[in-house]
Coordinates of C-alpha atoms and ligand atoms in Angstrom, one line a residue:
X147 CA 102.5 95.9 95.8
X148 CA 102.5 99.1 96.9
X149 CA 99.0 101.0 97.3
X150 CA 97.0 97.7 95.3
X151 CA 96.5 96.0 98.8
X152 CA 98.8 93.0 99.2
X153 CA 101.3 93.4 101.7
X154 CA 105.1 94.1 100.7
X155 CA 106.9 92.8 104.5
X156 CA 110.1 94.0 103.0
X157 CA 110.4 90.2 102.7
X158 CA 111.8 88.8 99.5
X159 CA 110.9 85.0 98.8
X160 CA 112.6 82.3 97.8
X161 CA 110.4 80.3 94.7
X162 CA 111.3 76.6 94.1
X163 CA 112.9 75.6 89.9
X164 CA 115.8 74.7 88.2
X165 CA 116.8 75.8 84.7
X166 CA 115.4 73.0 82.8
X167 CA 116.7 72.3 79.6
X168 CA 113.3 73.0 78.4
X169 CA 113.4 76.6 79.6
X170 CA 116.6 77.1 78.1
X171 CA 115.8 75.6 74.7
X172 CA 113.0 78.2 74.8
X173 CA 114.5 81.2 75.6
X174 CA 117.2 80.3 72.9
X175 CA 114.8 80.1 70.1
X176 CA 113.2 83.8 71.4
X177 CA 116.3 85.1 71.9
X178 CA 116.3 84.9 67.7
X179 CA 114.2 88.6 68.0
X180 CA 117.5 89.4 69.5
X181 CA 119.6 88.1 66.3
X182 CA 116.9 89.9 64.2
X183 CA 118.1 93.0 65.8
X184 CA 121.3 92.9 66.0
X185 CA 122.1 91.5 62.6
X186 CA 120.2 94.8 61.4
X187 CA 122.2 97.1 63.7
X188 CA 125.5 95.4 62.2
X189 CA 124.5 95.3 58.4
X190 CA 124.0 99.0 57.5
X191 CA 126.9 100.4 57.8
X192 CA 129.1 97.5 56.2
X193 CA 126.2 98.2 53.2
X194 CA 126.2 101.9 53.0
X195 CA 130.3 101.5 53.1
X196 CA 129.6 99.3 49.4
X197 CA 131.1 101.4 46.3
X198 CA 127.9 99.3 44.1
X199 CA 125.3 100.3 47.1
X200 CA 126.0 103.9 46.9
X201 CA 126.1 103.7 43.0
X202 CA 122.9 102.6 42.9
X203 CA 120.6 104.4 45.8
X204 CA 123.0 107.3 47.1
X205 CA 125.4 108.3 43.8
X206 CA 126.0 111.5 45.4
X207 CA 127.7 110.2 48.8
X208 CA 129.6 107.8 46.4
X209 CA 131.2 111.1 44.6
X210 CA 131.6 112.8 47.6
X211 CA 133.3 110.0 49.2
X212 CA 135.6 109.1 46.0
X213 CA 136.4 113.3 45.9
X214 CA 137.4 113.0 49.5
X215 CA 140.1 110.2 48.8
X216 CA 142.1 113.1 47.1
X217 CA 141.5 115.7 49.4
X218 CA 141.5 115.7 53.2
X219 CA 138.6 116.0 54.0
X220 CA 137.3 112.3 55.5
X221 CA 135.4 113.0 58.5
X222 CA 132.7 114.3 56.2
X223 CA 132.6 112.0 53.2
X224 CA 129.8 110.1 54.8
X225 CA 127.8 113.3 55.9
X226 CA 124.5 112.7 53.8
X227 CA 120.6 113.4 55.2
X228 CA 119.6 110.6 53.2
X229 CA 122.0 107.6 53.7
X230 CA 121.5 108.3 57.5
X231 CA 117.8 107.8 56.8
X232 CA 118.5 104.4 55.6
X233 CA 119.8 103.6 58.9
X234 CA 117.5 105.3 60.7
X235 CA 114.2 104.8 59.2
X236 CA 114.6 101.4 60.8
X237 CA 114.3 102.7 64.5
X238 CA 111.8 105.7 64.1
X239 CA 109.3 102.5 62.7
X240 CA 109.9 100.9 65.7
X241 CA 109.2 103.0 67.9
X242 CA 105.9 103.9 66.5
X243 CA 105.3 100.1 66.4
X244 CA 106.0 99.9 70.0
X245 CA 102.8 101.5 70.7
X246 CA 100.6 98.9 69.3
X247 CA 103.2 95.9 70.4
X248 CA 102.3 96.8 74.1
X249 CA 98.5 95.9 73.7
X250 CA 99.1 93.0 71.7
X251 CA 101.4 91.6 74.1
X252 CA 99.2 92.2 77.0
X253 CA 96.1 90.7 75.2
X254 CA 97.0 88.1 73.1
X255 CA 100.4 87.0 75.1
X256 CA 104.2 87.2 74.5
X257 CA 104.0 84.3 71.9
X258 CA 101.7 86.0 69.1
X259 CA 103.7 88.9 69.4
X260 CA 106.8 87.3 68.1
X261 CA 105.2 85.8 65.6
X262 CA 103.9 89.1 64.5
X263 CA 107.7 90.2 64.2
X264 CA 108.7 87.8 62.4
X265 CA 106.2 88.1 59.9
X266 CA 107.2 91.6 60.0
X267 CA 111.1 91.1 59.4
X268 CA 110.4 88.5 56.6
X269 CA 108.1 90.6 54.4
X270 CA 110.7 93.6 55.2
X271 CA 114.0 91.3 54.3
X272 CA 112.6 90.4 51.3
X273 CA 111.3 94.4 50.0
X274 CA 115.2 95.1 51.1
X275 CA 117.0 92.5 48.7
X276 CA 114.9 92.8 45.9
X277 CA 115.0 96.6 46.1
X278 CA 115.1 98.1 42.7
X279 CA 115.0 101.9 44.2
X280 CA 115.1 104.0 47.5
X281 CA 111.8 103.8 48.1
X282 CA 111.9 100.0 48.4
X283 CA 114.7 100.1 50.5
X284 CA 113.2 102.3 52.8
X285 CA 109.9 100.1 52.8
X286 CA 111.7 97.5 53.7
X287 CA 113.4 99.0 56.4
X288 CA 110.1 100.3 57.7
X289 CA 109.0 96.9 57.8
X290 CA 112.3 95.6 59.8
X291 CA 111.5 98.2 62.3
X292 CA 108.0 97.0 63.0
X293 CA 109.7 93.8 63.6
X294 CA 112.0 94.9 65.8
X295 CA 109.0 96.8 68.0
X296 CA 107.2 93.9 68.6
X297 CA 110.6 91.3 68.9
X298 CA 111.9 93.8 71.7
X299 CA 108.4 94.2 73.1
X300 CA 107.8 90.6 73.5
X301 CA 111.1 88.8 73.9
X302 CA 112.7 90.6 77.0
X303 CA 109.5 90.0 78.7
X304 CA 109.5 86.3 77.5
X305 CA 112.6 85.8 78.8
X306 CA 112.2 87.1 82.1
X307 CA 109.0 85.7 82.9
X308 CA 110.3 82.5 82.0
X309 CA 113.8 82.2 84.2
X310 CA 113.5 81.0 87.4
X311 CA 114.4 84.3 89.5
X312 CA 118.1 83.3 90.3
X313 CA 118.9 82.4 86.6
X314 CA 116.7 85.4 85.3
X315 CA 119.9 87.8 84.9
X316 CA 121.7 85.5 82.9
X317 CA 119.1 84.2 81.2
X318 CA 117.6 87.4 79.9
X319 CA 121.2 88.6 78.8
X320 CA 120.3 85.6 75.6
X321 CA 118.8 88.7 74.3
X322 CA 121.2 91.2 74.3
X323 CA 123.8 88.1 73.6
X324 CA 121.5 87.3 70.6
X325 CA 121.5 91.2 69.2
X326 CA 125.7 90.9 69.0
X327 CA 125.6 87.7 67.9
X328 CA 123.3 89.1 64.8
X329 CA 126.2 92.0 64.9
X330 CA 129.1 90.1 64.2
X331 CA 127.0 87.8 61.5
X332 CA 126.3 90.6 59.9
X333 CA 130.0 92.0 60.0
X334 CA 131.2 88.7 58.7
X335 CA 128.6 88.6 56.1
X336 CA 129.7 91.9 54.9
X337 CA 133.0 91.1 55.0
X338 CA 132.6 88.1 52.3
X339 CA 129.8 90.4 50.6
X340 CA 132.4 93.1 50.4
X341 CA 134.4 91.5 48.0
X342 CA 131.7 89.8 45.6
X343 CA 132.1 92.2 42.4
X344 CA 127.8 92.9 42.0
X345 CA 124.8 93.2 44.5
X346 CA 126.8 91.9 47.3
X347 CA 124.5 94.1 49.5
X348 CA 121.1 92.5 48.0
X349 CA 122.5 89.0 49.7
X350 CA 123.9 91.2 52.5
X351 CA 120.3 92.4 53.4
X352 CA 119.1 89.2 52.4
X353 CA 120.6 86.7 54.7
X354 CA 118.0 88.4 57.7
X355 CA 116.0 86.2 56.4
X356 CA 117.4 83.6 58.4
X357 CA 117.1 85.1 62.1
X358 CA 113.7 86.3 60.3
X359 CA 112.7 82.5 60.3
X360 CA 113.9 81.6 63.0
X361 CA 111.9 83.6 64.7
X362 CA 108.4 83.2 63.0
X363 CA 109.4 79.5 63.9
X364 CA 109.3 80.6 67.9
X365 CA 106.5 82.4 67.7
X366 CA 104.4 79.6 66.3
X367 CA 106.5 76.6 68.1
X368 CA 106.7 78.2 72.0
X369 CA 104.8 78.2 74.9
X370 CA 103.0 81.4 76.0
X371 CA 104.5 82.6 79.7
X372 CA 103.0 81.3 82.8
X373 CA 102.9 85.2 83.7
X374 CA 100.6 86.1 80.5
X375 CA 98.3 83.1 80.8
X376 CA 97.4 83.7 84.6
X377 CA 97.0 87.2 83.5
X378 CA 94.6 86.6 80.7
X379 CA 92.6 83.8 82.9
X380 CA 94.1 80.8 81.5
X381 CA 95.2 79.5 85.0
X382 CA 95.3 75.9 84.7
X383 CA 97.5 76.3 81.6
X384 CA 99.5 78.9 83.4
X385 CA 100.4 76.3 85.9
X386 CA 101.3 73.5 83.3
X387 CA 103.6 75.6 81.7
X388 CA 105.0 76.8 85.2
X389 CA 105.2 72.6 86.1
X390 CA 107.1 72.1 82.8
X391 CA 109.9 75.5 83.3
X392 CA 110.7 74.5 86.5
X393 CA 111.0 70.9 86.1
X394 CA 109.0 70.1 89.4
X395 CA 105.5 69.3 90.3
X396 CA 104.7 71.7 93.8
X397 CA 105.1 74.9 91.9
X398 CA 102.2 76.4 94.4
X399 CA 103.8 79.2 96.0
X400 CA 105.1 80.5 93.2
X401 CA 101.9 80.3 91.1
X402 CA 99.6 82.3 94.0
X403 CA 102.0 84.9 93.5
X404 CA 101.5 85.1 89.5
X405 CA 97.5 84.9 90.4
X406 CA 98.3 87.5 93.2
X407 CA 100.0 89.8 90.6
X408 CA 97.6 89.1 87.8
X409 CA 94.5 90.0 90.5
X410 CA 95.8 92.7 91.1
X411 CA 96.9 94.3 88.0
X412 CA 93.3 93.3 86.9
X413 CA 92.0 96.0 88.9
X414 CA 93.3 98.8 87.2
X415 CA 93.1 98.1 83.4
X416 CA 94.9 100.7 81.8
X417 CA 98.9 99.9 82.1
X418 CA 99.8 103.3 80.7
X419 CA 97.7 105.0 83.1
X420 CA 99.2 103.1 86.0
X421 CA 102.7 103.7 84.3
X422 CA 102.1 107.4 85.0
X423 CA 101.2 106.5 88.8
X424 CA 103.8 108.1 91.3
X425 CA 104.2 104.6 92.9
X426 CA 105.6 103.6 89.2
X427 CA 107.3 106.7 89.0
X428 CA 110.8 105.3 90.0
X429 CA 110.6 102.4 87.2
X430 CA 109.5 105.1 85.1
X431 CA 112.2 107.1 85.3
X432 CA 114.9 104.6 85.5
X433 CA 113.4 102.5 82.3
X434 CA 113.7 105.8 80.0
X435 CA 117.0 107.5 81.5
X436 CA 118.9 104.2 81.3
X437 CA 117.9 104.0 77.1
X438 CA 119.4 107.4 76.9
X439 CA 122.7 107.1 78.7
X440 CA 122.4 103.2 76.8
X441 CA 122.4 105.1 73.6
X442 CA 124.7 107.8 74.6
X443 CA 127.6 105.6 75.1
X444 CA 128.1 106.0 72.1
X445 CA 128.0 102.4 70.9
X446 CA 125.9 102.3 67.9
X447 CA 128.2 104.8 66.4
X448 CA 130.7 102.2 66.3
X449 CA 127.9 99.9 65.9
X450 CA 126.6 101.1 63.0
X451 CA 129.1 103.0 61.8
X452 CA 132.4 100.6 62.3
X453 CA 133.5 100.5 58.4
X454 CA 132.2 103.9 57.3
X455 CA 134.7 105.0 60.6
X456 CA 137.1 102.7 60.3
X457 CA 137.7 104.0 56.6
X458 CA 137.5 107.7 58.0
X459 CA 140.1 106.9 59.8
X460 CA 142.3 105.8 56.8
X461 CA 141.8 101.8 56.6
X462 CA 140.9 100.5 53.2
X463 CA 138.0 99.2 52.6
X464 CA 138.7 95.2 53.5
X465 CA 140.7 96.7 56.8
X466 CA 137.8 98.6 58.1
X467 CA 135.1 95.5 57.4
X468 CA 137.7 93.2 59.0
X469 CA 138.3 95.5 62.3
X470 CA 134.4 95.5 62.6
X471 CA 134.3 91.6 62.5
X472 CA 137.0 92.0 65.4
X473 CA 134.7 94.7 67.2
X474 CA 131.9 92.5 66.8
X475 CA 133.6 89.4 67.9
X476 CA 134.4 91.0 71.2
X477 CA 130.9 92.4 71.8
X478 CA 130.0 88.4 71.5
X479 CA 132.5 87.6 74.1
X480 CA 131.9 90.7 77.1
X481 CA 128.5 89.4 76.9
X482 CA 129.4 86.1 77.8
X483 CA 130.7 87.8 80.7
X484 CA 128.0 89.5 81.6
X485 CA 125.6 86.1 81.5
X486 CA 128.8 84.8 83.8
X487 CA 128.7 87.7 86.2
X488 CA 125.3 89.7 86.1
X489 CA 123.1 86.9 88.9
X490 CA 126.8 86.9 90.9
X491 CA 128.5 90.4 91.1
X492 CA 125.4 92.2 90.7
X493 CA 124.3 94.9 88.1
X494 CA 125.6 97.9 89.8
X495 CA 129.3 96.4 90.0
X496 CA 128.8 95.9 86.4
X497 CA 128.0 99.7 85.6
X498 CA 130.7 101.1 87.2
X499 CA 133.6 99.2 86.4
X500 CA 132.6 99.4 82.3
X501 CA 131.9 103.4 83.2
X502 CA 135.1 103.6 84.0
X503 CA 136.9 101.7 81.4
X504 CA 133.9 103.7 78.6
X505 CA 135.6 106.9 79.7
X506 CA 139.5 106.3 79.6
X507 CA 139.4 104.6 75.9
X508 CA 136.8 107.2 74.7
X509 CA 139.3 110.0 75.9
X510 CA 142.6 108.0 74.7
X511 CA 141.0 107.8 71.2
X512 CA 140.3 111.2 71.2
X513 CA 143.6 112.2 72.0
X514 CA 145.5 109.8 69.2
X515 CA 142.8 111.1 66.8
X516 CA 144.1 115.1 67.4
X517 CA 147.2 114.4 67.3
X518 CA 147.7 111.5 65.1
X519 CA 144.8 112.5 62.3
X520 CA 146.5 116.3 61.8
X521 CA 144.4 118.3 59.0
X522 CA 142.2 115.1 58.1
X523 CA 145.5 113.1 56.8
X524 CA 144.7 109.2 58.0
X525 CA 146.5 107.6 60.8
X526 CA 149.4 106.1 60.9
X527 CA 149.2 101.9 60.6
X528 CA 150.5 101.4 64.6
X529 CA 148.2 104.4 65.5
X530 CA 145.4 102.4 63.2
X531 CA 145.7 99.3 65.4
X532 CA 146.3 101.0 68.4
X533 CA 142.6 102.9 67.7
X534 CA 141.3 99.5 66.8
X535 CA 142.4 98.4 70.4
X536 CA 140.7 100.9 72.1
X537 CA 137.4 100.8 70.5
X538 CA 137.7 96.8 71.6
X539 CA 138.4 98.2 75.2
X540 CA 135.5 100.4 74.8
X541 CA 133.3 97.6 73.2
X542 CA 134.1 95.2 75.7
X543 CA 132.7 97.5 78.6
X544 CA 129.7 98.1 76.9
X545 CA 128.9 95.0 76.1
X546 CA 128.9 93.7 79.8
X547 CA 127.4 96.5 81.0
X548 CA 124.8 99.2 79.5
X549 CA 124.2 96.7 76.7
X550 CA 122.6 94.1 78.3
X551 CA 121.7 96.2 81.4
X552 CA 120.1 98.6 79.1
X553 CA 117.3 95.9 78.6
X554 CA 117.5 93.5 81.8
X555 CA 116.9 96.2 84.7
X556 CA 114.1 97.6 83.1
X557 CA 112.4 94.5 82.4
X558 CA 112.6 92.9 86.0
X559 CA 111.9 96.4 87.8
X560 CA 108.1 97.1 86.9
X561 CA 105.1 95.6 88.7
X562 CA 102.9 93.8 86.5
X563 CA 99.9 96.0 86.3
X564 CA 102.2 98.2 84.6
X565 CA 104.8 96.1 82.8
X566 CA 103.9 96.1 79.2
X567 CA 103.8 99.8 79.3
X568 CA 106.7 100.1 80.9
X569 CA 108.5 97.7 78.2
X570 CA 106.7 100.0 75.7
X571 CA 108.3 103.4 77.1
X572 CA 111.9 101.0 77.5
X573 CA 111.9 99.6 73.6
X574 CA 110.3 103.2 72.7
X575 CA 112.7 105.6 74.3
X576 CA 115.6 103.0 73.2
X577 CA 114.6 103.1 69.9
X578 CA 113.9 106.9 69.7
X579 CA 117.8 107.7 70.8
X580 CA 118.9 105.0 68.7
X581 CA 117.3 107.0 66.2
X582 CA 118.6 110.3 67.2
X583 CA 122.1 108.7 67.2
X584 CA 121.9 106.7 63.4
X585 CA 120.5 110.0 61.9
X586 CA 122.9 112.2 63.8
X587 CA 126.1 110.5 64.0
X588 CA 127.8 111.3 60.6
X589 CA 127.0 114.8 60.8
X590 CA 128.1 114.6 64.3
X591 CA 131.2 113.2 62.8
X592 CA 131.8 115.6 60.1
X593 CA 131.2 118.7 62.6
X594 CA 133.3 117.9 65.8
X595 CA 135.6 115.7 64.2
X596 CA 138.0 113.5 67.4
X597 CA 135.8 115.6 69.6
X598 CA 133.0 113.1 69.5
X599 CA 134.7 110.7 71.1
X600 CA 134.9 113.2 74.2
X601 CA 131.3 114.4 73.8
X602 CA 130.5 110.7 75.0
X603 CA 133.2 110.3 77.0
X604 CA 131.6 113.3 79.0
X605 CA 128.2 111.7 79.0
X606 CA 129.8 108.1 80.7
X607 CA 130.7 110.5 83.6
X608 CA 127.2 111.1 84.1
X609 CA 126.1 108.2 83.8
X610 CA 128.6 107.0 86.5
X611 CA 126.8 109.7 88.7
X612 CA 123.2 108.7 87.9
X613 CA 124.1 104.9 88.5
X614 CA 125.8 105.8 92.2
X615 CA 123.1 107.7 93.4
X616 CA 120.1 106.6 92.2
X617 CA 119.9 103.2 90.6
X618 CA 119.3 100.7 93.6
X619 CA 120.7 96.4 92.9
X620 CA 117.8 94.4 91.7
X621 CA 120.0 91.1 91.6
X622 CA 118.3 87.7 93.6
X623 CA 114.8 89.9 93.6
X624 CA 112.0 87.8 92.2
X625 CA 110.1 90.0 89.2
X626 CA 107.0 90.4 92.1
X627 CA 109.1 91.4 94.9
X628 CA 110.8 94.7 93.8
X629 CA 109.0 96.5 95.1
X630 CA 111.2 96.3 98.1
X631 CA 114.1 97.9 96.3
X632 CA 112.5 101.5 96.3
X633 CA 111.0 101.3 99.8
X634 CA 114.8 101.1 100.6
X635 CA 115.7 103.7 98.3
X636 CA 117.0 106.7 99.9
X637 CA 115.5 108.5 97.4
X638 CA 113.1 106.5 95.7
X639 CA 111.5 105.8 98.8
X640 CA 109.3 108.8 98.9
X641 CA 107.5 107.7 95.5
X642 CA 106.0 104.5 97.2
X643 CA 103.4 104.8 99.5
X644 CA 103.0 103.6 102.9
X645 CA 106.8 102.1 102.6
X646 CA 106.9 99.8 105.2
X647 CA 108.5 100.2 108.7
X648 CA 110.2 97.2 109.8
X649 CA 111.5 96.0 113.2
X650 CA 115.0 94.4 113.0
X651 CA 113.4 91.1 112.3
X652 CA 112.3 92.1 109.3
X653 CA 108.3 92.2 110.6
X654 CA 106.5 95.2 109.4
X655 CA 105.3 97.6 112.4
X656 CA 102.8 100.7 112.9
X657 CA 104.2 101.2 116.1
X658 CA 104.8 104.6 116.6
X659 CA 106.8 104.3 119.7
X660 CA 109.0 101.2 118.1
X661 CA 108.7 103.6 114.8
X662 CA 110.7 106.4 117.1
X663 CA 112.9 104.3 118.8
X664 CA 115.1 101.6 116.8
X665 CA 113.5 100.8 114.0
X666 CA 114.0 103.1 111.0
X667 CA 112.6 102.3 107.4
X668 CA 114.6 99.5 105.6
X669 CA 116.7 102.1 103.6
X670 CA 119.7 101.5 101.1
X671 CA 121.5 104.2 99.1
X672 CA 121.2 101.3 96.5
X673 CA 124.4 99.7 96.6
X674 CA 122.6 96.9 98.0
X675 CA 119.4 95.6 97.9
X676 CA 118.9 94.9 101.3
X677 CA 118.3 91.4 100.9
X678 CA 120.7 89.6 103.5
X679 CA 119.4 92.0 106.2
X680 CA 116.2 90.1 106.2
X681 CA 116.3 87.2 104.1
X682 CA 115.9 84.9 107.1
X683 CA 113.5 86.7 109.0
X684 CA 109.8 85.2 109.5
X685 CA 107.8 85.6 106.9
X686 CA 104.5 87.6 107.6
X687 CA 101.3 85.3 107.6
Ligands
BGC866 C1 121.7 98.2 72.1 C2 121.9 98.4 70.6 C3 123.3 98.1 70.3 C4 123.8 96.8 70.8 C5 125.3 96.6 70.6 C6 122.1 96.8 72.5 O1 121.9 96.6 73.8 O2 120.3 98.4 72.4 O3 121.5 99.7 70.3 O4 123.5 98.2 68.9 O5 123.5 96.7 72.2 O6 125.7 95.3 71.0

C-alpha cells in the first residue's frame, strides 16, 4: 500500500477459494441487517398513509389531508414538519451512531457489532408497536436507527471480507438485496395492515421484530472475519475461519496478505486520521460523493414515500399501497440483476446504463404529471398506470445500479488501515442525505410540485458525469490490491504517492532513462482497471 512500505507492482493476485456453502449460509444470515433496513425504509410511509395512525399521533395532517380530498390541493396534503420527523428521526440516529459503530467494529470485530444492532432494533420495534404517544414512537425510531448504524457499519464489511474476491460483488449485493427484500415485506405487510379496521400500524411496526431476530441470532451464531481476527492478533483463528470460507486447506498466500494488511494498518492506529491522509483521499471522496448522488436519485422518495405519492397522484388508498408492493417487487428483481451482472459486466457499465434509463423516466413522469395533473386534479386511470410504469423503469435502474453500488464500491475501495472509517464516513454521509431527503421530500413535494421529478432527473446527469470521469472499475480487484486502481487513475493518480512506473511487463522500474523512453505510468481514465494489461506478467519477488 501506498507510502506504508509494501510494494504495490501494479500487479493484482489471484487468491485460491470457492464460494462454500458455508460462506454463503453466512453472509445470508448478515445480510438480515440489510432486511432490518429496508423493511424500515418501506414501512413509514405505508404507516404515515393510515387514516387510524394519523388520528392518533398527527391529527392535524389527517384534517389537512381529508380537507384536501375536496379541494385541489394534493401535492401538499402531506406537507407536515412533524410526520417527516417520524421518518426521519430514524436516519439522523444513525448517523450519530455511526460514530461509535466504527470503533466497535474495529475493536471487538464485525460479529459483536451486529449483535449490538440487533439488540438495538429489538428494544426499538418493540417502543414502536406499543407506542401510546409521539414521543414513544420517536424513541423507538431512535432506537431503529442506532440499529441500522451499527447493521450497515458491520454487515457490508462482513460481507466483503468474507467472499472470495471473484464472488465478492455479488456476494456483497445480499445486502442491498436484503434492504429491498425488507422493502417489499414491508409494502406487503402494509398492504394487509391497511385494511384491518384498528392499530393495523402497531403490527405494521411490529413485524421488524422478525428481521430484528434474525439478526441478534447472526450476531451471536457467526464467525468473526478472517480480516478482523488477523487484525486484532487472533491469527491462528483467522486462518481457521479463512480454511473453513474457502473450502481448502493451503489458504497461505492469501492469509500473508491479511497479516501483511493487518501489520500495516497496525502502524498507524488512528483510522480517521489515516482517512484524512491524501493517499486515502480518492476513497475518501468517492465513498461520500457516491451516498449523495445515491440519495439524490431520488429513490427514497418513492421509497419512502410510494403510497403518500401514489395517493397524491389520485389512487385510493388500496391502489397506492398495491402500486408500492409492485415498485417493491421490482426493486427485488433489478437486484437480482445486479448480483447476476456486477463480478461480469463490471460496475461502471452498470452506472451508466441505469443513469441513462434514471433520467428519461424521471423527465417522462414529469411531463405526464404537467400535463396530465392540471391545477392539482388527479390523473387520469391510463395516465395512473402509465406513471406507475415509469417509476418501475426508474426503480429498476436504481436498483441494479446506485443501490447496491452505493454500498459495494465503497466497501472494497479502502485500505485496511483506514476501512472502518471509511465505512463510518460511507454509512454516515448515506444516512445524513437520507435524512435530508425523508425530512425534505414532502415539502419538496408540496413546493415544486411535477418539478421534482426533474430536479433529480438533473442531478442523474451529473452523476453520469462524475461516474465517466472520475470513478475508475474496481471489478476482479482483491480488497488489498486496489490500490492499483488510482495509481492508474488519470486523475487520481496524483493522490498516491510514489505510483509506480512499470515496464511493459508489468515490473516496476526507477529507471529514469526507461521512465523517458517507453514506459509511462500504468494509467486508465477508469473505464478499465487495467487488469488484463498485466495480469500475466511476473510477479515481483
Ligand atoms: C439505499 C436506501 C434505499 C434502498 C432502496 C439502498 O441502497 O441506501 O436508501 O431505500 O436502496 O432499495
Amino acid at each position: 500500500m501506498a507510502g506504508g512500505g509494501m510494494v504495490t507492482t501494479g500487479e493484482v493476485k489471484h487468491f485460491e477459494g470457492k464460494a462454500t456453502v458455508y460462506v454463503v449460509l453466512t453472509c445470508i444470515l448478515a445480510a438480515c441487517g440489510g432486511l432490518m433496513f429496508g423493511y424500515d425504509v418501506g414501512i413509514s410511509g405505508g404507516v404515515t398513509s393510515m387514516n387510524d395512525f394519523l388520528a392518533k399521533f398527527f391529527p392535524n395532517v389527517l384534517a389537512n389531508k381529508l380537507r384536501s380530498a375536496q379541494t385541489s390541493n394534493t401535492y401538499c396534503q402531506y406537507n407536515d414538519q412533524k410526520l417527516q420527523a417520524f421518518t426521519s428521526s430514524l436516519y439522523l440516529a444513525g448517523l450519530v451512531s455511526t460514530f461509535f459503530a466504527s470503533p466497535v467494529t474495529r475493536r471487538y470485530g464485525r460479529k459483536p457489532t451486529m449483535l449490538i444492532a440487533g439488540l438495538c432494533f429489538c428494544v426499538g420495534v418493540i417502543f414502536n408497536a406499543a407506542a401510546q404517544d409521539l414521543a414513544m414512537l420517536i424513541i423507538g425510531r431512535v432506537l431503529l436507527g442506532w440499529g441500522v448504524g451499527f447493521a450497515n457499519q458491520a454487515v457490508p464489511l462482513y460481507l466483503s471480507e468474507m467472499a472470495p474476491t471473484r464472488w465478492r460483488g455479488g456476494l456483497n449485493i445480499l445486502f442491498q438485496l436484503a434492504v429491498t427484500i425488507g422493502i417489499l415485506f414491508a409494502n406487503l405487510v402494509n398492504y394487509g395492515t391497511g385494511k384491518m379496521k384498528h392499530d393495523g400500524w402497531r403490527v405494521s411496526l411490529g413485524l421488524a421484530g422478525i428481521p430484528a431476530g434474525l439478526l441478534t441470532l447472526g450476531g451471536i451464531l457467526l464467525p468473526e472475519t478472517p480480516n478482523s481476527l488477523v487484525q486484532r492478533g487472533k491469527l491462528e483463528d483467522g486462518r481457521k475461519v479463512l480454511r473453513k470460507i474457502r473450502g481448502i486447506e493451503n489458504v497461505d498466500a492469501e492469509f500473508e496478505d491479511l497479516i501483511l494488511a493487518a501489520e500495516e494498518s497496525k502502524r498507524i492506529t488512528s483510522p480517521f486520521r489515516n482517512l484524512l491522509l491524501r493517499r486515502n483521499r480518492p476513497q475518501l471522496v468517492i465513498a461520500f460523493i457516491m451516498q449523495f448522488f445515491q440519495q439524490f436519485t431520488g429513490i427514497n422518495a418513492i421509497m419512502f414515500y410510494a403510497p403518500v405519492l401514489f395517493q397524491t397522484l389520485g389512487f385510493k388508498s388500496d391502489a397506492s399501497l398495491y402500486s408500492a408492493v409492485i415498485t417493491g417487487a421490482v426493486n427485488v428483481v433489478s437486484t437480482v440483476v445486479a448480483i447476476v451482472v456486477v463480478d461480469r459486466a463490471g460496475r461502471r457499465i452498470l452506472l451508466l446504463e441505469a443513469g441513462v434509463q434514471m433520467f428519461i423516466s424521471q423527465t417522462a413522469i414529469a411531463i405526464i404529471l404537467a400535463v396530465g395533473m392540471k391545477n392539482g386534479v388527479s390523473l387520469s386511470h391510463s395516465l395512473g398506470i402509465v406513471v406507475v410504469v415509469l417509476i418501475c423503469v426508474y426503480v429498476s435502474s436504481f436498483a441494479w445500479s446506485w443501490g447496491p453500488l452505493g454500498w459495494l464500491i465503497p466497501s472494497e475501495i479502502f485500505p485496511l488501515e483506514a476501512r472502518s472509517a471509511g465505512q463510518s464516513v460511507t454509512v454516515s454521509s448515506n444516512l445524513f442525505f437520507t435524512f435530508v431527503i425523508a425530512q425534505a421530500f414532502l415539502s419538496m413535494l408540496c413546493a415544486f410540485k411535477w418539478g421534482i421529478f426533474l430536479f433529480f432527473a438533473g442531478w442523474v446527469v451529473i452523476m453520469q458525469i462524475f461516474v465517466i470521469l472520475f470513478l475508475p472499475e474496481t471489478k476482479g480487484i482483491p480488497i488489498e490490491e486496489m490500490e492499483v486502481v488510482w495509481t492508474r487513475h488519470w486523475f487520481w493518480k496524483r493522490f498516491v504517492p510514489d505510483a509506480p512506473i512499470v515496464d511493459h511487463a508489468g515490473i516496476p522500474t526507477t529507471d529514469d532513462t526507461k521512465k523517458s523512453n517507453n514506459l509511462k505510468p500504468a494509467t486508465t481514465n477508469g473505464a478499465d482497471n487495467g487488469y488484463h494489461k498485466n495480469h500475466d506478467a511476473p510477479q515481483q519477488a
